[in-house]
Amino acid sequence: MGESGLTSEQIAFQKHARGWLEENAPPPPPIRLPLMAIEVMHEAQRDYLQSWQRRCYEAELVGTDVPREYGGWGREGCQRIANQEMSRAGTPFMINIVGLTMAVPTILVHGTESQKKLLIPGALTGEEIWCQGFSEPGAGSDMANQQTSAIRQGEDWLVNGHKVWTSLGHFAKWMILITRTSKEHKYDGLTYFVCPIEGHPGVSVRPLIKITGETGFNEVLFEDVIVPDSLRLDEVGKGWTVAMTTLTYERGAAEGAGGGGQGGDPTQRLIALARESWRDGVRASDDPVTRDALVQQAIVYEGIRMNMRRAKVPALNDHPMRLPLQSKLTGSEASQNAARLGVEIAGVHSTLYKKDPKAPEAGHWPLAYLNSYGGTIAAGTNEIQRNILGERVLGLPKSK
Amino acid sequence: MGESGLTSEQIAFQKHARGWLEENAPPPPPIRLPLMAIEVMHEAQRDYLQSWQRRCYEAELVGTDVPREYGGWGREGCQRIANQEMSRAGTPFMINIVGLTMAVPTILVHGTESQKKLLIPGALTGEEIWCQGFSEPGAGSDMANQQTSAIRQGEDWLVNGHKVWTSLGHFAKWMILITRTSKEHKYDGLTYFVCPIEGHPGVSVRPLIKITGETGFNEVLFEDVIVPDSLRLDEVGKGWTVAMTTLTYERGAAEGAGGGGQGGDPTQRLIALARESWRDGVRASDDPVTRDALVQQAIVYEGIRMNMRRAKVPALNDHPMRLPLQSKLTGSEASQNAARLGVEIAGVHSTLYKKDPKAPEAGHWPLAYLNSYGGTIAAGTNEIQRNILGERVLGLPKSK
Amino acid sequence: MNQPSPVPRNFGFGSEEEMLRDLARQFLDENMPVEKLRGLAAPDPEPIYDDGQLPGWDQQVWNQVIELGWPGLAVPEHLGGSDFSLVGIVGLVEEVGRHALPSPLISTLNASWVLRSAQTKEADPFLQSLASGTPASLAMTGSRGGVEPGEVDVEARSTPAGVCLDGVSFFVQDASKCELFLVFARQGEGLKLCVVPREAAGLRIEQDQIHDVTRDQATLYFEGVEVNSASVVSDSGLATLQRAWPGLLCLVSADLCGTSEWQLQTTVEYAKNRKQFERPIGFFQAVKHPLVDAMIEIDRARSLLYHAASLVDADHPDAELSARMAKSAASDAGAYISDRSVQLHGGIGFTWECDLHIFFKRSLHNQALYGDGVHQRRRLADFLVGPIDR
Amino acid sequence: MNQPSPVPRNFGFGSEEEMLRDLARQFLDENMPVEKLRGLAAPDPEPIYDDGQLPGWDQQVWNQVIELGWPGLAVPEHLGGSDFSLVGIVGLVEEVGRHALPSPLISTLNASWVLRSAQTKEADPFLQSLASGTPASLAMTGSRGGVEPGEVDVEARSTPAGVCLDGVSFFVQDASKCELFLVFARQGEGLKLCVVPREAAGLRIEQDQIHDVTRDQATLYFEGVEVNSASVVSDSGLATLQRAWPGLLCLVSADLCGTSEWQLQTTVEYAKNRKQFERPIGFFQAVKHPLVDAMIEIDRARSLLYHAASLVDADHPDAELSARMAKSAASDAGAYISDRSVQLHGGIGFTWECDLHIFFKRSLHNQALYGDGVHQRRRLADFLVGPIDR
């Protein structure tokens, strides 16, 4: 499908990206890859994905719009195109998703010059993997209720506390970390740091096991951890504001520094499954009720794609955040419903775990379904997302 | 289907009821009857239904379990059977639904001996039609927020205020009325009366028009209306408690004094509609997606019937109110969804109003759909019903 | 067929389209505020529902609409129109839906869209006529209420001068306001597309009694209606209608998106102001979350709609697929917000005096028109999954 | 066939049934509290999911269950059983589901139900054996995972001594715990029902790798398995299975109702205690209302279930219809509360250490077993609407 509305630089870049991806599709992975970067468990997966990210970086598909002085490629409006082309090519996702879509954009807004130079290049190449320290066992959806404390000690801060839900923590060099520096103010008592993780004294990372039985997310304990003041982002007490920048990117309201690749519309895959699944002697793909469900799914995904496109047309957006703030909610529920449909189509075959050779598509659907709750719970449960949309976009009174 | 668990008196009564109904099916109505008593608009409808109620009363199918000294028939556990047989026979509903299912049970619990003798007989025969004065324009779902005032003046009360949503008000002889007798206490400041309506000085009944364009419910204005203290039910300040008794009956948690008849499971009617409706050259009854929806509907209605049956088996009810408190919610949503499905099956034919001769089933489905919001809004919106269930049955904290 | 032109990422919704839409919004805000609509279309139900009178509409506004050139938006410039993109027209129709405007505008736009799709020189004079303000409507539906091209109950037989029509056409939108009817009539295996004026001999127009008070609908009885050959604008009516279909689906979807957005915003305002239990009801998640879900459904429908319209503009082969997705999403969004708007208003939402019912009924009508969600998805499954193997 | 007996309004759930249910509840509360279940079935995922070990279960509890006589509940008294009503058994199985008991009890009850439905004297010794505690399971499903009687991939051919079986049987529940398999095998147009011991020559049992940690499942490969004629318990296996089907659907629905009620109550408790924004989360309607909706769905399923079981007990012709309604409702209720239980627990609900996943997976397994809601409704439509006219 042809496209216009692009600058000549963007058109040239799109051509480059498409061509490069066609010629440089990565070799098949050594072991099954998970659906999303935050589910990466094993070192073999990490190594494979890290090397793919580096190649994409070198091809200028990552960090595309980041200024050159911080290791990027200094283009304008091209990251979106790169992401799109990677998605189109069906190549693997970027493992450093937290770095690219959260840390880098946040540091670009709130960081000092030296922080930018220190932190961004390694995030772009994928050499330094990032994780996120926003969730605590007691806080849940109430993100401002952070208990991890940071106490000033001269030029350093002493950090104590407990973070959970830390995807990629076991591979991470850095964490974006919210701490409480004052107990007097709920929101204004928060301060935002970047904190070294791997090998840093006092930091311990323990894998948490998901309902699938897989690892991939962690709890991180801080016991008298020293963080130099030079790693503080923005002012003391401004942590909430900085976190909002991060979440704007995480919730899909803005383009990060990269992160494209697989994980898109599962419609074709579901249709293929339906062709191989049987009901009363008929293929599920010939059962009209299943067909209706498949098409509903397809419409939701097409709607998500077209929302992304429409969000870029100011004349068709009365409220600038109305579409962007929907994307975490609609994306995570679309994935969940699609996976659930896959489970239903597979029928009794969905009882099988991925290790069973009889499991359709190597056990993809039930695992995807179970894992989908990561998406509907993490980064503000979808209940909270609905509050946010109702309050910030529709202007309804706060529910809390 | 045979049934046991009935006493011999009940078995004999069931036989009587079934036999009488078979022999005494009423003549066809002179004009189209609405779906429910609360939608009765015209005098011709009223007259027809009133005479049917009197015949059923005389056949002992109404007031069956009410003591003989108050005009009833003094049986035990037979009203349910009568209702069931009327429903089975598909005979018309009882017009005095408010009298039979709300006023009579409430008066039996809270009334004095003379109140019972004054008020119950006319309600049972249908001669004296009742309406309900619980809703006010400012109160909505917050029923305790009543503003209609009653001020003591010697042996009388002076009532001023404004009630809305008063079905049958234009035919009513009596109203069950909640008033505010003290502003100091929200709940304990309410007092419950029965109030004469028809021809009573200071009372004016004005029809409200529904979204269908039909009348059938009213607003009732009270301007310096005198109500004798002898018409107060229970103590001053106990109005909330009395109202809860009424609502327990209204919400279906208990058997009233009658009210059986049509208004049950629309499955067969929907199937018949589907057989006459077309989609892409195929009957809707042969379209598997429609069939799935029809069966979902049938399951919901069968579930409602079986809930009613299970509610009577203490061993299968850990919480005594768990099933009874569901019935208003499930019943009103089942009707709404069934009507909506009828609209969808009829397709573009559902654009037609009942006066159009091309309208399928005399325009039943779109009218039923529009009217169904009466059921999901009145007597505590279904949102409030969900609060009640969550709080009283599941023990969750109050949402208000 | 034209070659598909490139599809712009902004759907081709540029400054002209924005200007047209903003103008429409302003014009309709001024000339059809909801208070006026209520007075026109829904004063007292009795005359409409009991006595069979047609609901009111404003002929003056229609004359202004003609002056603004809206009936000719889809007509080529050399025939007096402005040859606007469908994306732009859709933007305007959303505003029409948002104001529930009673008028023959949409039926006329539909008719012009079909005439244009005929791709014959016989269509030109009629396109010209429509652009100059002659209101017209499509007569294309059989007694079964078929929601796809070709289910017609009118027969054409050849005469020396042209054709002669017999039969019945159902569900003709806004017929009482229209002067021309585009009639599809079967002849052998094919469909003829004929233009028939309302005063044609042998044509009897019987108004339907409908719920929607912002339009009218009629059944057309043809008893030996003579059509001269200049008025037979196409001999391949089925192909014409199939070409036109994605555009028609976009137009009705746009109307649905417009009514839905009005219902959403009106209910949001109510939820901010109405208090229960000492709080505005919008505080309660049982009110807030359904409104958010409605917003999400409406946005999905709108995004799919603009995409579909841009594919129609580009003559893209996926236009039908895309338009069916839009209609499915718009019908379902319309059903959901209609339902929640009444429910969340509570008692007042159930009354005639509240404006909700006007939009509710217009939406309900449009949900069914040209096929509801289930229907569109049945067709989409054939595209996406392939035909059923029996 | 027996004459249908009258259907009692209390479903026949009398004092004996209540006693059995209360006993089961007490026994399982004591012997399979969730802490113990967690330790047995879900200690550490690696051995189960990575190394293919079977999840644990308590043989001691099973021995006690045998002593309590539960495996013989459906077996006639003269064969050592207690000939209990299905309504009573269903009450017990609800408790089994509520405790997610890992054991061969349900597979054995299913097997006894099928043997009973064979109505042959050859079935008697095996019924006796089951009643005395020999665990058994049904082998009746083909490679396509067919969810209706008769889709089998095992062939029987006659031998002088009986039959010889070749082929594969899939999705055999709790096979690792069972000593006897009731194998359905095709011979010509008919189905034979054969009883095959696990140690039979030529039978290879390959354990499936499954999600559910409260049961196991296997594929049975038959390579020339000889069955003597005393073990061919029915020559009309299809009729047997069809007679048994409503009962099997009731048993799996009961398990689903039990897990669902546990999920509901556990989530309600969590919602009362977990605080967010300075309030227990159960204050919020986004938590409260879905739990109410789940309760309504569970109650619908339970009421339909007891009704269906009472019709089975009465040999009523509507038993199949009713049982399919129950399975549809129970599957959908199970899906809904499983979903909400995890979601409303938030982060902790997504972890292995929280017990929810144990019930989630058991429920998911049972939702699919013998056909999910969509499947049951497809069959129900044939009863209620009539067959599709093509």
Coordinates of C-alpha atoms in Angstrom, one line a residue, chain A residues 1-6 80 84 267-268 271 274-275 282-283 285-288 291-296 298-300 302-304 306-310 312-318 322-323 326 329-330 333 382-391 393-400, chain C residues 6-11 13-14 18 21 25 94 98 261 264-265 268 271-272 279-285 287-289 291-293 295-296 298-300 302-304 306-307 310-311 316 318 321-322 324-325 328-329 373-374 376-378 380-382 384-390:
Chain A
M1 CA 0.0 0.0 0.0
G2 CA 1.5 3.3 -1.0
E3 CA 1.8 6.1 1.5
S4 CA 2.2 9.8 1.3
G5 CA 2.5 12.6 3.9
L6 CA 6.2 11.6 4.5
R80 CA 8.0 5.3 14.0
Q84 CA 6.6 -0.1 11.6
T267 CA -5.4 -12.8 13.3
Q268 CA -3.6 -14.8 10.6
I271 CA -7.1 -18.4 11.3
A274 CA -8.8 -22.7 13.2
R275 CA -8.0 -24.4 9.9
V282 CA -15.9 -29.7 10.8
R283 CA -12.9 -27.4 10.8
S285 CA -12.5 -22.2 10.4
D286 CA -15.8 -23.4 8.8
D287 CA -17.8 -22.8 12.0
P288 CA -19.6 -19.5 11.7
R291 CA -15.5 -17.1 12.2
D292 CA -17.5 -14.2 13.9
A293 CA -15.1 -14.3 16.8
L294 CA -12.1 -14.3 14.5
V295 CA -13.4 -11.3 12.6
Q296 CA -14.2 -9.4 15.8
A298 CA -9.3 -8.7 13.3
I299 CA -11.5 -5.6 13.6
V300 CA -10.0 -4.8 17.0
E302 CA -7.2 -3.1 12.6
G303 CA -8.8 -0.5 14.9
I304 CA -5.6 -0.3 17.0
M306 CA -5.9 2.9 12.6
N307 CA -6.0 4.6 16.0
M308 CA -2.3 5.0 15.9
R309 CA -2.6 6.5 12.4
R310 CA -5.4 8.8 13.4
K312 CA -1.2 11.7 14.2
V313 CA -3.9 13.7 12.5
P314 CA -4.6 16.7 14.8
A315 CA -7.7 17.7 12.9
L316 CA -9.3 14.3 13.8
N317 CA -8.4 14.6 17.5
D318 CA -10.4 17.0 19.7
R322 CA -7.7 10.6 24.0
L323 CA -6.2 8.1 21.6
Q326 CA -6.1 4.2 25.2
L329 CA -5.6 -0.7 27.6
T330 CA -6.8 -1.7 24.1
E333 CA -7.0 -6.6 26.2
N382 CA -6.6 -1.8 33.2
E383 CA -9.0 -0.7 36.0
I384 CA -6.6 2.1 36.7
Q385 CA -6.3 2.8 33.0
R386 CA -10.0 3.2 32.8
N387 CA -9.9 5.7 35.7
I388 CA -7.2 7.7 34.0
L389 CA -9.1 7.8 30.7
G390 CA -12.4 8.8 32.5
E391 CA -10.7 11.5 34.5
V393 CA -9.9 12.6 28.9
L394 CA -13.6 12.7 29.7
G395 CA -13.1 15.0 32.7
L396 CA -15.1 12.9 35.2
P397 CA -14.4 13.3 38.9
K398 CA -11.6 11.2 40.4
S399 CA -12.7 7.7 41.7
K400 CA -10.1 7.6 44.4
Chain C
P6 CA -1.4 5.9 -2.9
V7 CA -3.2 6.0 0.5
P8 CA -2.1 9.0 2.5
R9 CA -1.3 8.3 6.2
N10 CA -3.5 11.1 7.3
F11 CA -6.4 9.5 5.4
F13 CA -7.9 14.5 5.8
G14 CA -6.2 17.8 5.0
E18 CA -11.0 20.2 8.1
R21 CA -16.0 19.8 8.8
R25 CA -20.1 21.9 12.9
E94 CA -20.3 12.9 11.3
R98 CA -23.9 14.6 15.9
E261 CA -20.2 10.9 20.1
L264 CA -21.2 10.0 24.9
Q265 CA -20.6 13.7 25.5
V268 CA -20.4 12.5 30.4
A271 CA -22.4 12.3 35.0
K272 CA -20.4 15.4 36.0
R279 CA -21.2 12.8 44.7
P280 CA -21.4 13.4 41.0
I281 CA -22.3 10.0 39.6
G282 CA -19.2 10.1 37.3
F283 CA -17.2 9.4 40.5
F284 CA -18.6 5.9 40.5
Q285 CA -16.7 3.4 38.3
V287 CA -20.6 5.0 35.5
K288 CA -17.1 6.0 34.6
H289 CA -15.8 2.7 33.1
L291 CA -18.3 5.6 29.4
V292 CA -14.6 4.9 28.8
D293 CA -15.5 1.6 27.1
M295 CA -15.3 6.0 24.0
I296 CA -12.9 3.3 23.0
I298 CA -16.4 5.0 19.2
D299 CA -12.7 5.7 18.5
R300 CA -12.2 2.3 17.0
R302 CA -14.0 6.4 13.7
S303 CA -10.4 5.3 12.9
L304 CA -11.7 2.4 10.9
Y306 CA -11.5 7.3 8.1
H307 CA -9.3 4.5 6.9
S310 CA -9.4 6.9 2.3
L311 CA -9.3 3.5 0.6
H316 CA -8.2 0.5 -3.3
D318 CA -9.5 -3.4 0.3
L321 CA -13.3 -5.0 3.6
S322 CA -12.4 -1.9 5.4
R324 CA -17.5 -3.5 6.4
M325 CA -15.1 -3.3 9.4
S328 CA -19.5 -3.4 12.1
A329 CA -17.6 -1.3 14.6
G373 CA -22.3 -5.9 13.0
V374 CA -23.1 -9.6 12.8
Q376 CA -20.8 -7.4 8.2
R377 CA -18.7 -9.9 10.0
R378 CA -20.3 -12.8 8.2
L380 CA -15.8 -10.2 6.3
A381 CA -15.2 -13.8 7.3
D382 CA -15.4 -14.7 3.6
L384 CA -10.5 -13.0 5.8
V385 CA -11.0 -16.7 6.5
G386 CA -12.2 -17.8 3.1
P387 CA -15.6 -19.2 2.2
I388 CA -17.1 -22.0 4.3
D389 CA -16.2 -25.4 3.0
R390 CA -19.4 -27.5 3.3

